[in-house]
CSV table of C-alpha atoms in Angstrom, one decimal:
chain,number,residue,atom,x,y,z
A,16,MET,CA,121.5,131.9,136.4
A,17,LYS,CA,119.1,129.1,138.0
A,18,HIS,CA,116.2,131.0,136.8
A,19,SER,CA,117.5,130.9,133.1
A,20,SER,CA,118.1,127.3,132.8
A,21,CYS,CA,115.1,126.1,134.1
A,22,LYS,CA,114.1,127.8,131.3
A,23,ALA,CA,115.6,127.1,129.0
A,24,ILE,CA,115.0,123.3,130.2
A,25,GLY,CA,111.5,123.8,130.1
A,26,ILE,CA,111.8,124.7,126.4
A,27,VAL,CA,113.6,122.0,125.3
A,28,LYS,CA,110.9,119.5,127.1
A,29,ARG,CA,108.7,121.7,125.3
A,30,GLN,CA,109.7,120.7,122.6
A,31,TYR,CA,110.0,117.3,123.0
A,32,LEU,CA,107.1,117.1,124.2
A,33,ASN,CA,105.9,118.4,120.4
A,34,ASP,CA,107.7,116.7,118.5
A,35,ILE,CA,106.6,113.6,120.3
A,36,ARG,CA,103.1,114.6,119.4
A,37,LYS,CA,104.0,114.7,116.0
A,38,GLU,CA,105.5,111.8,115.6
A,39,VAL,CA,102.0,109.8,117.3
A,40,PHE,CA,100.4,112.1,114.6
A,41,ARG,CA,102.4,111.6,111.6
A,42,LYS,CA,102.4,107.1,112.6
A,43,SER,CA,99.1,107.4,113.1
A,44,ILE,CA,98.3,107.1,109.6
A,45,HIS,CA,100.2,105.1,109.0
A,46,ILE,CA,99.6,102.6,111.5
A,47,CYS,CA,95.9,103.2,109.8
A,48,SER,CA,96.8,102.4,106.2
A,49,ALA,CA,97.2,98.6,107.2
A,50,PHE,CA,92.8,98.8,106.1
A,51,ILE,CA,93.3,99.0,103.0
A,52,PRO,CA,93.9,95.2,102.5
A,53,ILE,CA,90.4,94.7,103.6
A,54,LEU,CA,89.0,97.4,101.3
A,55,LEU,CA,90.3,96.4,98.2
A,56,HIS,CA,89.6,92.6,98.6
A,57,TYR,CA,86.0,94.3,98.8
A,58,PHE,CA,86.4,97.6,96.9
A,59,LYS,CA,89.7,97.4,95.0
A,60,CYS,CA,89.1,99.7,91.9
A,61,PRO,CA,87.5,102.5,94.0
A,62,VAL,CA,89.8,102.7,96.5
A,63,LEU,CA,92.5,102.6,94.0
A,64,VAL,CA,90.9,105.8,92.3
A,65,ALA,CA,90.6,107.4,95.7
A,66,LEU,CA,94.8,106.8,96.2
A,67,ALA,CA,95.0,108.6,93.1
A,68,PHE,CA,92.8,110.8,93.6
A,69,ALA,CA,94.2,111.5,97.5
A,70,VAL,CA,98.1,111.8,95.5
A,71,ILE,CA,97.0,114.6,93.2
A,72,ALA,CA,94.9,116.0,95.7
A,73,TYR,CA,97.2,116.8,97.8
A,74,THR,CA,100.1,117.8,96.0
A,75,VAL,CA,98.2,120.5,94.8
A,76,ALA,CA,96.9,121.9,98.6
A,77,GLU,CA,100.3,121.6,99.0
A,78,MET,CA,101.0,123.0,96.2
A,79,LEU,CA,98.8,125.9,97.5
A,80,ARG,CA,99.9,125.9,101.2
A,81,LEU,CA,103.5,127.1,99.7
A,82,LYS,CA,101.6,130.3,98.1
A,83,GLY,CA,100.1,131.2,100.8
A,84,ILE,CA,96.6,129.2,100.5
A,85,SER,CA,95.7,127.6,103.4
A,86,ILE,CA,93.1,124.7,102.3
A,87,PRO,CA,90.6,123.6,105.4
A,88,VAL,CA,91.6,120.3,106.5
A,89,VAL,CA,94.7,119.3,104.4
A,90,SER,CA,96.4,122.1,105.5
A,91,ALA,CA,95.7,121.9,109.0
A,92,VAL,CA,96.6,118.0,108.8
A,93,THR,CA,100.0,118.6,107.2
A,94,ALA,CA,100.7,121.3,109.9
A,95,ALA,CA,100.1,119.0,112.6
A,96,ALA,CA,102.1,116.0,111.4
A,97,ALA,CA,105.0,118.3,109.7
A,98,ARG,CA,108.4,117.2,111.2
A,99,LYS,CA,110.5,120.5,111.9
A,100,ARG,CA,113.1,119.2,109.0
A,101,ASP,CA,109.6,120.4,106.1
A,102,GLU,CA,109.2,123.7,107.8
A,103,ASN,CA,108.8,126.1,104.5
A,104,LYS,CA,108.9,123.2,102.1
A,105,PHE,CA,106.3,120.4,100.2
A,106,VAL,CA,105.1,117.4,103.0
A,107,LEU,CA,106.4,114.4,100.9
A,108,GLY,CA,104.7,111.9,103.4
A,109,PRO,CA,101.3,112.0,102.6
A,110,VAL,CA,101.7,111.7,98.5
A,111,THR,CA,104.9,108.8,99.1
A,112,LEU,CA,102.6,107.0,100.9
A,113,SER,CA,99.2,106.8,98.9
A,114,LEU,CA,102.1,106.5,96.2
A,115,GLY,CA,103.8,103.1,97.7
A,116,ILE,CA,99.8,101.8,98.6
A,117,LEU,CA,98.8,102.4,95.0
A,118,VAL,CA,101.9,101.1,93.0
A,119,CYS,CA,101.6,98.1,95.0
A,120,ALA,CA,98.4,97.2,95.0
A,121,LEU,CA,98.5,97.8,91.1
A,122,LEU,CA,102.5,95.5,91.0
A,123,TRP,CA,101.3,92.3,92.8
A,124,ASN,CA,98.5,89.6,93.8
A,125,PRO,CA,96.2,91.1,96.7
A,126,LEU,CA,98.5,88.5,99.7
A,127,PRO,CA,102.0,89.8,98.3
A,128,ALA,CA,100.6,93.2,98.8
A,129,SER,CA,99.2,93.1,102.0
A,130,ILE,CA,101.8,92.0,103.2
A,131,GLY,CA,103.6,95.3,101.6
A,132,ILE,CA,101.2,97.3,103.0
A,133,TYR,CA,101.4,95.6,105.8
A,134,ALA,CA,105.1,96.6,106.0
A,135,LEU,CA,105.0,99.9,105.6
A,136,ALA,CA,102.1,100.2,108.1
A,137,PHE,CA,102.9,97.9,111.8
A,138,GLY,CA,106.4,97.8,111.0
A,139,ASP,CA,107.6,102.0,109.2
A,140,GLY,CA,104.8,103.0,111.9
A,141,LEU,CA,106.3,101.2,115.0
A,142,ALA,CA,108.9,101.5,114.5
A,143,SER,CA,110.0,104.6,114.1
A,144,LEU,CA,107.5,105.7,116.9
A,145,SER,CA,109.6,102.7,119.2
A,146,GLY,CA,112.7,105.0,118.3
A,147,LYS,CA,111.5,108.4,119.6
A,148,LEU,CA,110.2,107.5,122.1
A,149,PHE,CA,112.1,104.7,124.2
A,150,GLY,CA,115.3,104.5,121.7
A,151,LYS,CA,119.0,105.4,123.0
A,152,VAL,CA,121.7,103.4,120.7
A,153,GLN,CA,121.3,105.3,117.4
A,154,ILE,CA,123.7,103.2,115.0
A,155,PRO,CA,125.8,105.0,113.0
A,156,LEU,CA,125.2,106.1,109.3
A,157,THR,CA,121.9,106.1,109.9
A,158,GLN,CA,121.2,109.9,110.8
A,159,GLY,CA,119.9,109.4,113.6
A,160,LYS,CA,117.8,106.4,114.0
A,161,THR,CA,117.9,103.5,116.6
A,162,ALA,CA,118.8,100.1,117.8
A,163,VAL,CA,115.5,100.4,119.1
A,164,GLY,CA,113.5,101.4,116.9
A,165,SER,CA,115.5,98.5,114.1
A,166,LEU,CA,114.8,95.5,116.0
A,167,THR,CA,110.5,96.7,116.5
A,168,CYS,CA,110.3,97.2,112.7
A,169,PHE,CA,112.0,93.8,112.2
A,170,ALA,CA,109.6,92.0,114.3
A,171,ALA,CA,106.3,94.0,113.4
A,172,ILE,CA,106.9,92.5,109.6
A,173,PHE,CA,107.8,89.2,110.8
A,174,VAL,CA,104.6,89.0,113.0
A,175,SER,CA,101.7,90.9,110.0
A,176,CYS,CA,103.8,88.4,107.8
A,177,PHE,CA,103.1,85.5,109.3
A,178,LEU,CA,99.5,86.5,110.4
A,179,ALA,CA,99.0,87.2,106.7
A,180,SER,CA,101.4,84.2,105.0
A,181,GLY,CA,101.0,81.7,107.8
A,182,ASN,CA,104.8,80.8,106.3
A,183,ALA,CA,107.8,81.9,108.4
A,184,TYR,CA,110.9,81.8,106.6
A,185,VAL,CA,109.1,84.5,104.4
A,186,SER,CA,108.6,86.3,107.1
A,187,LEU,CA,111.9,85.6,108.1
A,188,ILE,CA,113.2,86.9,105.1
A,189,VAL,CA,110.0,90.4,103.8
A,190,ALA,CA,111.2,91.1,107.7
A,191,SER,CA,114.9,92.0,107.1
A,192,LEU,CA,115.0,93.2,104.7
A,193,GLY,CA,112.4,96.2,105.6
A,194,MET,CA,114.3,96.4,108.4
A,195,PHE,CA,117.3,97.5,106.0
A,196,ILE,CA,115.2,99.6,104.1
A,197,GLU,CA,113.8,101.4,107.4
A,198,LEU,CA,118.2,101.3,108.4
A,199,MET,CA,118.8,103.6,104.7
A,200,PRO,CA,117.9,107.1,105.6
A,201,ILE,CA,116.9,108.1,102.5
A,202,LYS,CA,113.3,110.1,104.4
A,203,ASP,CA,110.0,109.5,102.9
A,204,LEU,CA,111.0,107.3,100.1
A,205,ASP,CA,110.8,104.4,102.6
A,206,ASN,CA,107.0,104.6,101.8
A,207,ILE,CA,107.2,103.9,98.0
A,208,ILE,CA,109.8,101.5,98.6
A,209,ILE,CA,109.2,99.2,101.5
A,210,PRO,CA,106.1,98.2,100.2
A,211,ILE,CA,106.8,97.6,96.4
A,212,VAL,CA,110.2,95.9,97.6
A,213,LEU,CA,109.4,94.0,100.5
A,214,GLY,CA,105.2,92.9,98.2
A,215,GLY,CA,107.7,92.0,95.3
A,216,ILE,CA,109.9,90.4,97.5
A,217,ALA,CA,106.4,87.9,98.7
A,218,GLN,CA,104.9,87.2,95.4
A,219,PHE,CA,108.6,85.9,94.7
A,220,LEU,CA,108.2,83.6,97.3
A,221,LEU,CA,105.8,82.5,98.4
A,222,PRO,CA,103.9,79.4,97.0
């Protein structure tokens, strides 16, 4: 009986560590998107074309993967980052991430667009990681979101917005709205909503 109990604990621990590794890998991609505003400043058209191509190429690769045809690198990255809820399904995360950044860059001026992309990179990225690692208190009706994750999201967006704009008032509003959006149980759609909405708010509020 004791042996069975220890074995069960070992399985749960391995599953937890595997989930953490996947989350770190997935959110590291989010955080790396913070380099995109710099690239947009110097190579806007090529970067926009590359983002559009990435959406199309990944969509094709995922459709092929679901049919049992593995695409080198792309399928491996997808498998490494996929959540349990994504098993045997089209993994939307990379598509919504690229689309959110692309539309944000097309709609808004450089500074507001950068603020929206930074909010996605740091706010959403760090919120999930801190929630997984340190979150103990879950917020009702949010499908497992934690107080630690939400506070991390607010702090990350506030700091990144303030460093980009130098405006504490705008940063407070953008961070508060970003935290609210991140709390919503909308799965991968937050990758689209966060940069577009927060970039639009920044464009409206900044002088």
